[in-house]
Amino acid sequence: MTPELQAQHDRTDAFMAEITQQITMHQFDTTDQVLLKRMVEEGFSDTRGVMRLRFAETLGQIGEPATPVLLEAVSSHPNEVVRRASAKTLTLIGDPTAVPTLLHAFLNDPDQVVRSSSVGALARTGEVSVPPLLDILASETADQTTKGHAAWALAFIGAEATEYLTPALNSDSLDVRCAVIGAIVKVVQDQPSEKLLNILISALTDPEPTIRNDVAAGMAQINSPETIPHLILACRDSDVDVRKAAVSSLGKVGDESALETMRSLLNDDENVVRVLAKVAISQLEQRLADDDWD
């Protein structure tokens, strides 16, 4: 380590010690934007990841008063390490006022880590981020990586997004509808809802095979007995991917009533379905045998 770098580390350590003392003594002024900006500038420019983390956690504890300086850094700081750390810190705060800046960074920052950190922060802001995330999913210009991150954020938001999910299932955009299915699966998995489960069950007959496939695959995560008869019907779907998803899910959540249909898939026209059916039957029979010992 060079003497210059050691001196910089010593200054940063002393600054953190000063801040910690002020917070401990309840003397820290959360309205001091100059001080907060210095924390972002000096703390996040430090070459040590552990020190950047300490500043991030401290700013996260300070909360919304730190939002303006963090947003300024995310939007315009020339050092991508500072932008990354600022976006990650906004994840800790979850301030809804950060959404416009985070959206811009998510869509436009040249650094991949800044973009992914920004969408993580968007997810933590909750319901307020849902409409712009749906807009991204419906966009014809956003690439699939961006849409994938937006779909992840929508699923992460989960139950807070519920009021937007059902209407969005009628979107003209397949990307939106697929993301909404994923989000509904996550909500039902975490907080069982008869209404949302019935929406998923209805989607098993959607005219778009991609939707049917996503729903059939999602049923394995929900693990509800109510889905079994509908998955059995999906095993006869005209689309091979839907049949694959349905039989795989039945292997994980099915009961004895599914065995006859699953065995019929051993004669399916597609080899991959026959192989999956064999595996799923084995899984189900093993689970039924284990249940006999309960």
PDB file of C-alpha atoms in Angstrom:
ATOM      1  CA  MET A   1       0.000   0.000   0.000  1.00  0.00           C
ATOM      2  CA  THR A   2       1.325   3.416  -0.927  1.00  0.00           C
ATOM      3  CA  PRO A   3       1.740   6.102   1.758  1.00  0.00           C
ATOM      4  CA  GLU A   4      -0.863   8.209  -0.050  1.00  0.00           C
ATOM      5  CA  LEU A   5      -3.442   5.411   0.049  1.00  0.00           C
ATOM      6  CA  GLN A   6      -2.704   4.685   3.709  1.00  0.00           C
ATOM      7  CA  ALA A   7      -3.178   8.359   4.517  1.00  0.00           C
ATOM      8  CA  GLN A   8      -6.513   8.336   2.678  1.00  0.00           C
ATOM      9  CA  HIS A   9      -7.638   5.272   4.620  1.00  0.00           C
ATOM     10  CA  ASP A  10      -6.611   6.922   7.886  1.00  0.00           C
ATOM     11  CA  ARG A  11      -8.659  10.029   7.050  1.00  0.00           C
ATOM     12  CA  THR A  12     -11.688   7.943   6.140  1.00  0.00           C
ATOM     13  CA  ASP A  13     -11.369   5.871   9.324  1.00  0.00           C
ATOM     14  CA  ALA A  14     -11.196   9.048  11.412  1.00  0.00           C
ATOM     15  CA  PHE A  15     -14.240  10.448   9.593  1.00  0.00           C
ATOM     16  CA  MET A  16     -16.253   7.297  10.256  1.00  0.00           C
ATOM     17  CA  ALA A  17     -15.211   7.341  13.920  1.00  0.00           C
ATOM     18  CA  GLU A  18     -16.383  10.954  14.157  1.00  0.00           C
ATOM     19  CA  ILE A  19     -19.747  10.125  12.588  1.00  0.00           C
ATOM     20  CA  THR A  20     -20.211   7.082  14.820  1.00  0.00           C
ATOM     21  CA  GLN A  21     -19.527   9.172  17.908  1.00  0.00           C
ATOM     22  CA  GLN A  22     -22.002  11.848  16.833  1.00  0.00           C
ATOM     23  CA  ILE A  23     -24.693   9.236  16.228  1.00  0.00           C
ATOM     24  CA  THR A  24     -23.971   7.515  19.546  1.00  0.00           C
ATOM     25  CA  MET A  25     -24.164  10.844  21.384  1.00  0.00           C
ATOM     26  CA  HIS A  26     -27.353  11.776  19.474  1.00  0.00           C
ATOM     27  CA  GLN A  27     -25.537  14.794  18.056  1.00  0.00           C
ATOM     28  CA  PHE A  28     -25.641  13.871  14.376  1.00  0.00           C
ATOM     29  CA  ASP A  29     -27.452  16.481  12.270  1.00  0.00           C
ATOM     30  CA  THR A  30     -29.469  14.614   9.646  1.00  0.00           C
ATOM     31  CA  THR A  31     -30.338  17.910   7.940  1.00  0.00           C
ATOM     32  CA  ASP A  32     -26.690  18.692   7.194  1.00  0.00           C
ATOM     33  CA  GLN A  33     -26.596  17.949   3.476  1.00  0.00           C
ATOM     34  CA  VAL A  34     -22.947  18.988   3.245  1.00  0.00           C
ATOM     35  CA  LEU A  35     -22.001  16.349   5.804  1.00  0.00           C
ATOM     36  CA  LEU A  36     -24.171  13.720   4.141  1.00  0.00           C
ATOM     37  CA  LYS A  37     -22.633  14.500   0.760  1.00  0.00           C
ATOM     38  CA  ARG A  38     -19.171  14.150   2.267  1.00  0.00           C
ATOM     39  CA  MET A  39     -20.158  10.726   3.592  1.00  0.00           C
ATOM     40  CA  VAL A  40     -21.155   9.675   0.089  1.00  0.00           C
ATOM     41  CA  GLU A  41     -18.123  11.214  -1.607  1.00  0.00           C
ATOM     42  CA  GLU A  42     -15.453  10.037   0.819  1.00  0.00           C
ATOM     43  CA  GLY A  43     -17.058   6.879   2.142  1.00  0.00           C
ATOM     44  CA  PHE A  44     -18.008   5.399  -1.207  1.00  0.00           C
ATOM     45  CA  SER A  45     -14.732   6.400  -2.852  1.00  0.00           C
ATOM     46  CA  ASP A  46     -12.801   4.309  -0.330  1.00  0.00           C
ATOM     47  CA  THR A  47     -11.002   1.359  -1.908  1.00  0.00           C
ATOM     48  CA  ARG A  48     -12.048  -0.984   0.913  1.00  0.00           C
ATOM     49  CA  GLY A  49     -15.357  -2.736   0.418  1.00  0.00           C
ATOM     50  CA  VAL A  50     -15.875  -3.185   4.149  1.00  0.00           C
ATOM     51  CA  MET A  51     -15.567   0.572   4.693  1.00  0.00           C
ATOM     52  CA  ARG A  52     -17.985   1.352   1.867  1.00  0.00           C
ATOM     53  CA  LEU A  53     -20.402  -1.079   3.507  1.00  0.00           C
ATOM     54  CA  ARG A  54     -20.075   0.720   6.861  1.00  0.00           C
ATOM     55  CA  PHE A  55     -20.938   4.031   5.240  1.00  0.00           C
ATOM     56  CA  ALA A  56     -23.839   2.430   3.369  1.00  0.00           C
ATOM     57  CA  GLU A  57     -25.260   0.926   6.550  1.00  0.00           C
ATOM     58  CA  THR A  58     -24.845   4.221   8.392  1.00  0.00           C
ATOM     59  CA  LEU A  59     -26.582   6.173   5.637  1.00  0.00           C
ATOM     60  CA  GLY A  60     -29.267   3.491   5.550  1.00  0.00           C
ATOM     61  CA  GLN A  61     -29.877   4.039   9.257  1.00  0.00           C
ATOM     62  CA  ILE A  62     -30.072   7.792   8.694  1.00  0.00           C
ATOM     63  CA  GLY A  63     -32.771   7.022   6.148  1.00  0.00           C
ATOM     64  CA  GLU A  64     -34.713   9.443   3.976  1.00  0.00           C
ATOM     65  CA  PRO A  65     -32.713  12.577   4.915  1.00  0.00           C
ATOM     66  CA  ALA A  66     -29.849  10.965   2.984  1.00  0.00           C
ATOM     67  CA  THR A  67     -31.942  10.350  -0.142  1.00  0.00           C
ATOM     68  CA  PRO A  68     -31.141  13.635  -1.961  1.00  0.00           C
ATOM     69  CA  VAL A  69     -27.354  13.222  -1.813  1.00  0.00           C
ATOM     70  CA  LEU A  70     -27.613   9.571  -2.789  1.00  0.00           C
ATOM     71  CA  LEU A  71     -29.815  10.418  -5.769  1.00  0.00           C
ATOM     72  CA  GLU A  72     -27.370  13.091  -6.867  1.00  0.00           C
ATOM     73  CA  ALA A  73     -24.568  10.540  -6.746  1.00  0.00           C
ATOM     74  CA  VAL A  74     -26.548   7.875  -8.615  1.00  0.00           C
ATOM     75  CA  SER A  75     -27.484  10.272 -11.387  1.00  0.00           C
ATOM     76  CA  SER A  76     -24.241  12.118 -11.977  1.00  0.00           C
ATOM     77  CA  HIS A  77     -21.186  10.928 -10.056  1.00  0.00           C
ATOM     78  CA  PRO A  78     -18.321  10.128 -12.455  1.00  0.00           C
ATOM     79  CA  ASN A  79     -17.083   7.215 -10.328  1.00  0.00           C
ATOM     80  CA  GLU A  80     -19.139   4.083 -10.995  1.00  0.00           C
ATOM     81  CA  VAL A  81     -18.136   2.649  -7.602  1.00  0.00           C
ATOM     82  CA  VAL A  82     -19.817   5.617  -5.909  1.00  0.00           C
ATOM     83  CA  ARG A  83     -22.898   5.233  -8.117  1.00  0.00           C
ATOM     84  CA  ARG A  84     -23.081   1.526  -7.306  1.00  0.00           C
ATOM     85  CA  ALA A  85     -22.791   2.074  -3.559  1.00  0.00           C
ATOM     86  CA  SER A  86     -25.338   4.893  -3.649  1.00  0.00           C
ATOM     87  CA  ALA A  87     -27.897   2.749  -5.486  1.00  0.00           C
ATOM     88  CA  LYS A  88     -27.329  -0.117  -3.053  1.00  0.00           C
ATOM     89  CA  THR A  89     -27.792   2.257  -0.121  1.00  0.00           C
ATOM     90  CA  LEU A  90     -31.091   3.458  -1.563  1.00  0.00           C
ATOM     91  CA  THR A  91     -32.143  -0.191  -1.432  1.00  0.00           C
ATOM     92  CA  LEU A  92     -31.715  -0.009   2.345  1.00  0.00           C
ATOM     93  CA  ILE A  93     -33.835   3.146   2.567  1.00  0.00           C
ATOM     94  CA  GLY A  94     -36.702   2.324   0.179  1.00  0.00           C
ATOM     95  CA  ASP A  95     -37.724   5.964  -0.312  1.00  0.00           C
ATOM     96  CA  PRO A  96     -40.537   6.269  -2.914  1.00  0.00           C
ATOM     97  CA  THR A  97     -39.261   9.698  -3.986  1.00  0.00           C
ATOM     98  CA  ALA A  98     -36.204   7.962  -5.428  1.00  0.00           C
ATOM     99  CA  VAL A  99     -38.193   6.161  -8.130  1.00  0.00           C
ATOM    100  CA  PRO A 100     -37.690   8.579 -11.083  1.00  0.00           C
ATOM    101  CA  THR A 101     -33.917   8.764 -10.608  1.00  0.00           C
ATOM    102  CA  LEU A 102     -33.626   5.022 -10.041  1.00  0.00           C
ATOM    103  CA  LEU A 103     -35.646   4.337 -13.181  1.00  0.00           C
ATOM    104  CA  HIS A 104     -33.359   6.558 -15.217  1.00  0.00           C
ATOM    105  CA  ALA A 105     -30.272   4.833 -13.806  1.00  0.00           C
ATOM    106  CA  PHE A 106     -31.799   1.395 -14.382  1.00  0.00           C
ATOM    107  CA  LEU A 107     -32.486   2.170 -18.024  1.00  0.00           C
ATOM    108  CA  ASN A 108     -29.528   4.350 -18.914  1.00  0.00           C
ATOM    109  CA  ASP A 109     -26.474   3.949 -16.695  1.00  0.00           C
ATOM    110  CA  PRO A 110     -23.527   2.506 -18.654  1.00  0.00           C
ATOM    111  CA  ASP A 111     -22.503   0.321 -15.715  1.00  0.00           C
ATOM    112  CA  GLN A 112     -24.304  -3.022 -15.350  1.00  0.00           C
ATOM    113  CA  VAL A 113     -23.876  -3.104 -11.563  1.00  0.00           C
ATOM    114  CA  VAL A 114     -25.431   0.349 -11.228  1.00  0.00           C
ATOM    115  CA  ARG A 115     -28.371  -0.776 -13.362  1.00  0.00           C
ATOM    116  CA  SER A 116     -28.967  -3.968 -11.372  1.00  0.00           C
ATOM    117  CA  SER A 117     -28.529  -2.140  -8.051  1.00  0.00           C
ATOM    118  CA  SER A 118     -31.017   0.494  -9.184  1.00  0.00           C
ATOM    119  CA  VAL A 119     -33.686  -2.059 -10.028  1.00  0.00           C
ATOM    120  CA  GLY A 120     -33.059  -3.672  -6.637  1.00  0.00           C
ATOM    121  CA  ALA A 121     -33.724  -0.318  -5.005  1.00  0.00           C
ATOM    122  CA  LEU A 122     -36.859   0.090  -7.126  1.00  0.00           C
ATOM    123  CA  ALA A 123     -38.137  -3.246  -5.872  1.00  0.00           C
ATOM    124  CA  ARG A 124     -37.711  -2.082  -2.276  1.00  0.00           C
ATOM    125  CA  THR A 125     -39.808   1.040  -2.856  1.00  0.00           C
ATOM    126  CA  GLY A 126     -42.841  -1.195  -3.320  1.00  0.00           C
ATOM    127  CA  GLU A 127     -46.156  -0.316  -4.931  1.00  0.00           C
ATOM    128  CA  VAL A 128     -45.074   3.047  -6.346  1.00  0.00           C
ATOM    129  CA  SER A 129     -42.639   1.282  -8.692  1.00  0.00           C
ATOM    130  CA  VAL A 130     -45.213  -1.083 -10.182  1.00  0.00           C
ATOM    131  CA  PRO A 131     -46.663   1.141 -12.972  1.00  0.00           C
ATOM    132  CA  PRO A 132     -43.254   2.121 -14.417  1.00  0.00           C
ATOM    133  CA  LEU A 133     -42.068  -1.487 -14.200  1.00  0.00           C
ATOM    134  CA  LEU A 134     -45.127  -2.588 -16.159  1.00  0.00           C
ATOM    135  CA  ASP A 135     -44.377   0.136 -18.709  1.00  0.00           C
ATOM    136  CA  ILE A 136     -40.855  -1.241 -19.143  1.00  0.00           C
ATOM    137  CA  LEU A 137     -42.228  -4.730 -19.665  1.00  0.00           C
ATOM    138  CA  ALA A 138     -44.644  -3.425 -22.296  1.00  0.00           C
ATOM    139  CA  SER A 139     -41.952  -1.399 -24.061  1.00  0.00           C
ATOM    140  CA  GLU A 140     -40.876  -2.417 -27.548  1.00  0.00           C
ATOM    141  CA  THR A 141     -37.453  -0.821 -27.071  1.00  0.00           C
ATOM    142  CA  ALA A 142     -36.358  -2.389 -23.763  1.00  0.00           C
ATOM    143  CA  ASP A 143     -34.120  -5.431 -24.224  1.00  0.00           C
ATOM    144  CA  GLN A 144     -34.845  -8.820 -22.671  1.00  0.00           C
ATOM    145  CA  THR A 145     -32.255  -8.385 -19.921  1.00  0.00           C
ATOM    146  CA  THR A 146     -33.922  -5.163 -18.805  1.00  0.00           C
ATOM    147  CA  LYS A 147     -37.346  -6.779 -18.971  1.00  0.00           C
ATOM    148  CA  GLY A 148     -36.042  -9.736 -16.974  1.00  0.00           C
ATOM    149  CA  HIS A 149     -34.859  -7.424 -14.209  1.00  0.00           C
ATOM    150  CA  ALA A 150     -38.199  -5.592 -14.273  1.00  0.00           C
ATOM    151  CA  ALA A 151     -40.084  -8.889 -13.995  1.00  0.00           C
ATOM    152  CA  TRP A 152     -37.904  -9.892 -11.038  1.00  0.00           C
ATOM    153  CA  ALA A 153     -38.631  -6.567  -9.310  1.00  0.00           C
ATOM    154  CA  LEU A 154     -42.359  -6.998  -9.875  1.00  0.00           C
ATOM    155  CA  ALA A 155     -42.270 -10.457  -8.291  1.00  0.00           C
ATOM    156  CA  PHE A 156     -40.180  -9.126  -5.393  1.00  0.00           C
ATOM    157  CA  ILE A 157     -42.734  -6.398  -4.685  1.00  0.00           C
ATOM    158  CA  GLY A 158     -45.316  -9.157  -4.516  1.00  0.00           C
ATOM    159  CA  ALA A 159     -48.446  -8.490  -2.507  1.00  0.00           C
ATOM    160  CA  GLU A 160     -48.029  -4.710  -2.643  1.00  0.00           C
ATOM    161  CA  ALA A 161     -48.502  -4.935  -6.399  1.00  0.00           C
ATOM    162  CA  THR A 162     -51.715  -6.965  -6.200  1.00  0.00           C
ATOM    163  CA  GLU A 163     -54.135  -4.233  -7.283  1.00  0.00           C
ATOM    164  CA  TYR A 164     -52.182  -3.782 -10.517  1.00  0.00           C
ATOM    165  CA  LEU A 165     -51.727  -7.457 -11.320  1.00  0.00           C
ATOM    166  CA  THR A 166     -55.210  -8.556 -12.336  1.00  0.00           C
ATOM    167  CA  PRO A 167     -55.809  -5.679 -14.795  1.00  0.00           C
ATOM    168  CA  ALA A 168     -52.327  -6.174 -16.256  1.00  0.00           C
ATOM    169  CA  LEU A 169     -53.219  -9.750 -17.200  1.00  0.00           C
ATOM    170  CA  ASN A 170     -55.303  -8.202 -19.982  1.00  0.00           C
ATOM    171  CA  SER A 171     -52.308  -6.357 -21.415  1.00  0.00           C
ATOM    172  CA  ASP A 172     -51.575  -6.635 -25.118  1.00  0.00           C
ATOM    173  CA  SER A 173     -47.954  -7.331 -24.185  1.00  0.00           C
ATOM    174  CA  LEU A 174     -46.998 -10.958 -23.655  1.00  0.00           C
ATOM    175  CA  ASP A 175     -43.984  -9.844 -21.612  1.00  0.00           C
ATOM    176  CA  VAL A 176     -46.265  -7.989 -19.208  1.00  0.00           C
ATOM    177  CA  ARG A 177     -48.617 -10.927 -18.860  1.00  0.00           C
ATOM    178  CA  CYS A 178     -45.775 -13.390 -18.242  1.00  0.00           C
ATOM    179  CA  ALA A 179     -44.266 -11.120 -15.593  1.00  0.00           C
ATOM    180  CA  VAL A 180     -47.648 -10.715 -13.928  1.00  0.00           C
ATOM    181  CA  ILE A 181     -48.104 -14.487 -13.801  1.00  0.00           C
ATOM    182  CA  GLY A 182     -44.725 -14.791 -12.105  1.00  0.00           C
ATOM    183  CA  ALA A 183     -45.649 -12.100  -9.607  1.00  0.00           C
ATOM    184  CA  ILE A 184     -49.012 -13.703  -8.819  1.00  0.00           C
ATOM    185  CA  VAL A 185     -47.327 -17.068  -8.278  1.00  0.00           C
ATOM    186  CA  LYS A 186     -44.960 -15.400  -5.804  1.00  0.00           C
ATOM    187  CA  VAL A 187     -47.820 -13.679  -3.971  1.00  0.00           C
ATOM    188  CA  VAL A 188     -49.883 -16.872  -3.689  1.00  0.00           C
ATOM    189  CA  GLN A 189     -46.804 -18.777  -2.564  1.00  0.00           C
ATOM    190  CA  ASP A 190     -46.093 -16.265   0.218  1.00  0.00           C
ATOM    191  CA  GLN A 191     -49.661 -15.281   1.106  1.00  0.00           C
ATOM    192  CA  PRO A 192     -52.229 -17.855  -0.074  1.00  0.00           C
ATOM    193  CA  SER A 193     -55.149 -16.167  -1.807  1.00  0.00           C
ATOM    194  CA  GLU A 194     -58.134 -18.059  -3.167  1.00  0.00           C
ATOM    195  CA  LYS A 195     -58.913 -15.224  -5.583  1.00  0.00           C
ATOM    196  CA  LEU A 196     -55.421 -15.099  -7.066  1.00  0.00           C
ATOM    197  CA  LEU A 197     -55.152 -18.888  -7.158  1.00  0.00           C
ATOM    198  CA  ASN A 198     -58.354 -19.031  -9.198  1.00  0.00           C
ATOM    199  CA  ILE A 199     -56.904 -16.439 -11.575  1.00  0.00           C
ATOM    200  CA  LEU A 200     -53.903 -18.693 -12.110  1.00  0.00           C
ATOM    201  CA  ILE A 201     -56.094 -21.735 -12.617  1.00  0.00           C
ATOM    202  CA  SER A 202     -58.107 -19.851 -15.250  1.00  0.00           C
ATOM    203  CA  ALA A 203     -54.870 -18.876 -16.983  1.00  0.00           C
ATOM    204  CA  LEU A 204     -54.127 -22.577 -17.569  1.00  0.00           C
ATOM    205  CA  THR A 205     -56.595 -22.301 -20.457  1.00  0.00           C
ATOM    206  CA  ASP A 206     -55.165 -19.047 -21.829  1.00  0.00           C
ATOM    207  CA  PRO A 207     -54.884 -19.049 -25.642  1.00  0.00           C
ATOM    208  CA  GLU A 208     -51.177 -18.195 -25.384  1.00  0.00           C
ATOM    209  CA  PRO A 209     -49.097 -21.337 -24.698  1.00  0.00           C
ATOM    210  CA  THR A 210     -46.337 -19.343 -22.990  1.00  0.00           C
ATOM    211  CA  ILE A 211     -48.817 -18.217 -20.347  1.00  0.00           C
ATOM    212  CA  ARG A 212     -50.116 -21.760 -19.864  1.00  0.00           C
ATOM    213  CA  ASN A 213     -46.558 -23.011 -19.520  1.00  0.00           C
ATOM    214  CA  ASP A 214     -45.617 -20.378 -16.925  1.00  0.00           C
ATOM    215  CA  VAL A 215     -48.721 -21.126 -14.882  1.00  0.00           C
ATOM    216  CA  ALA A 216     -48.214 -24.887 -15.006  1.00  0.00           C
ATOM    217  CA  ALA A 217     -44.610 -24.480 -13.882  1.00  0.00           C
ATOM    218  CA  GLY A 218     -45.629 -22.052 -11.144  1.00  0.00           C
ATOM    219  CA  MET A 219     -48.100 -24.537  -9.669  1.00  0.00           C
ATOM    220  CA  ALA A 220     -45.164 -26.536  -8.311  1.00  0.00           C
ATOM    221  CA  GLN A 221     -44.136 -23.558  -6.186  1.00  0.00           C
ATOM    222  CA  ILE A 222     -47.635 -23.002  -4.844  1.00  0.00           C
ATOM    223  CA  ASN A 223     -48.125 -26.650  -3.852  1.00  0.00           C
ATOM    224  CA  SER A 224     -51.910 -26.486  -3.464  1.00  0.00           C
ATOM    225  CA  PRO A 225     -54.153 -29.573  -3.785  1.00  0.00           C
ATOM    226  CA  GLU A 226     -56.662 -27.393  -5.653  1.00  0.00           C
ATOM    227  CA  THR A 227     -54.313 -27.203  -8.625  1.00  0.00           C
ATOM    228  CA  ILE A 228     -54.002 -30.959  -9.130  1.00  0.00           C
ATOM    229  CA  PRO A 229     -57.100 -31.603 -11.309  1.00  0.00           C
ATOM    230  CA  HIS A 230     -56.204 -28.616 -13.468  1.00  0.00           C
ATOM    231  CA  LEU A 231     -52.634 -29.814 -13.890  1.00  0.00           C
ATOM    232  CA  ILE A 232     -53.996 -33.216 -14.877  1.00  0.00           C
ATOM    233  CA  LEU A 233     -55.979 -31.531 -17.655  1.00  0.00           C
ATOM    234  CA  ALA A 234     -52.891 -29.541 -18.666  1.00  0.00           C
ATOM    235  CA  CYS A 235     -51.068 -32.835 -19.233  1.00  0.00           C
ATOM    236  CA  ARG A 236     -53.225 -33.189 -22.342  1.00  0.00           C
ATOM    237  CA  ASP A 237     -52.366 -29.720 -23.654  1.00  0.00           C
ATOM    238  CA  SER A 238     -51.547 -29.466 -27.358  1.00  0.00           C
ATOM    239  CA  ASP A 239     -48.316 -27.612 -26.554  1.00  0.00           C
ATOM    240  CA  VAL A 240     -45.377 -29.811 -25.589  1.00  0.00           C
ATOM    241  CA  ASP A 241     -43.885 -27.246 -23.204  1.00  0.00           C
ATOM    242  CA  VAL A 242     -47.140 -27.014 -21.288  1.00  0.00           C
ATOM    243  CA  ARG A 243     -47.296 -30.797 -20.977  1.00  0.00           C
ATOM    244  CA  LYS A 244     -43.683 -30.832 -19.758  1.00  0.00           C
ATOM    245  CA  ALA A 245     -44.410 -28.198 -17.118  1.00  0.00           C
ATOM    246  CA  ALA A 246     -47.642 -29.851 -16.003  1.00  0.00           C
ATOM    247  CA  VAL A 247     -46.189 -33.326 -15.542  1.00  0.00           C
ATOM    248  CA  SER A 248     -43.128 -31.941 -13.768  1.00  0.00           C
ATOM    249  CA  SER A 249     -45.339 -30.014 -11.354  1.00  0.00           C
ATOM    250  CA  LEU A 250     -47.494 -33.065 -10.721  1.00  0.00           C
ATOM    251  CA  GLY A 251     -44.369 -34.986  -9.796  1.00  0.00           C
ATOM    252  CA  LYS A 252     -43.840 -32.452  -7.010  1.00  0.00           C
ATOM    253  CA  VAL A 253     -47.383 -31.655  -5.861  1.00  0.00           C
ATOM    254  CA  GLY A 254     -49.646 -34.364  -7.307  1.00  0.00           C
ATOM    255  CA  ASP A 255     -51.506 -37.123  -5.501  1.00  0.00           C
ATOM    256  CA  GLU A 256     -52.705 -40.605  -6.417  1.00  0.00           C
ATOM    257  CA  SER A 257     -55.403 -39.184  -8.692  1.00  0.00           C
ATOM    258  CA  ALA A 258     -52.702 -37.963 -11.084  1.00  0.00           C
ATOM    259  CA  LEU A 259     -51.003 -41.317 -11.642  1.00  0.00           C
ATOM    260  CA  GLU A 260     -53.248 -42.597 -14.429  1.00  0.00           C
ATOM    261  CA  THR A 261     -52.800 -39.462 -16.528  1.00  0.00           C
ATOM    262  CA  MET A 262     -49.075 -39.353 -15.824  1.00  0.00           C
ATOM    263  CA  ARG A 263     -48.693 -42.974 -16.910  1.00  0.00           C
ATOM    264  CA  SER A 264     -50.512 -42.186 -20.144  1.00  0.00           C
ATOM    265  CA  LEU A 265     -47.768 -39.668 -20.907  1.00  0.00           C
ATOM    266  CA  LEU A 266     -45.293 -42.548 -21.098  1.00  0.00           C
ATOM    267  CA  ASN A 267     -46.740 -42.926 -24.600  1.00  0.00           C
ATOM    268  CA  ASP A 268     -46.563 -39.225 -25.487  1.00  0.00           C
ATOM    269  CA  ASP A 269     -45.423 -38.342 -29.005  1.00  0.00           C
ATOM    270  CA  GLU A 270     -42.531 -36.302 -27.586  1.00  0.00           C
ATOM    271  CA  ASN A 271     -39.616 -38.163 -26.029  1.00  0.00           C
ATOM    272  CA  VAL A 272     -38.888 -35.355 -23.570  1.00  0.00           C
ATOM    273  CA  VAL A 273     -42.419 -35.640 -22.178  1.00  0.00           C
ATOM    274  CA  ARG A 274     -42.051 -39.399 -21.821  1.00  0.00           C
ATOM    275  CA  VAL A 275     -38.785 -38.965 -19.919  1.00  0.00           C
ATOM    276  CA  LEU A 276     -40.237 -36.304 -17.622  1.00  0.00           C
ATOM    277  CA  ALA A 277     -43.316 -38.436 -17.018  1.00  0.00           C
ATOM    278  CA  LYS A 278     -41.141 -41.344 -15.912  1.00  0.00           C
ATOM    279  CA  VAL A 279     -39.246 -39.114 -13.485  1.00  0.00           C
ATOM    280  CA  ALA A 280     -42.428 -37.489 -12.172  1.00  0.00           C
ATOM    281  CA  ILE A 281     -44.139 -40.850 -11.623  1.00  0.00           C
ATOM    282  CA  SER A 282     -41.133 -42.033  -9.643  1.00  0.00           C
ATOM    283  CA  GLN A 283     -41.226 -38.867  -7.525  1.00  0.00           C
ATOM    284  CA  LEU A 284     -44.926 -39.198  -6.860  1.00  0.00           C
ATOM    285  CA  GLU A 285     -44.809 -42.913  -6.057  1.00  0.00           C
ATOM    286  CA  GLN A 286     -41.922 -42.334  -3.654  1.00  0.00           C
ATOM    287  CA  ARG A 287     -43.820 -39.550  -1.927  1.00  0.00           C
ATOM    288  CA  LEU A 288     -46.950 -41.693  -1.641  1.00  0.00           C
ATOM    289  CA  ALA A 289     -44.870 -44.524  -0.177  1.00  0.00           C
ATOM    290  CA  ASP A 290     -43.323 -42.151   2.348  1.00  0.00           C
ATOM    291  CA  ASP A 291     -46.777 -40.895   3.305  1.00  0.00           C
ATOM    292  CA  ASP A 292     -47.796 -44.454   4.198  1.00  0.00           C
ATOM    293  CA  TRP A 293     -45.289 -44.313   7.067  1.00  0.00           C
ATOM    294  CA  ASP A 294     -46.700 -41.099   8.509  1.00  0.00           C
TER     295      ASP A 294
END
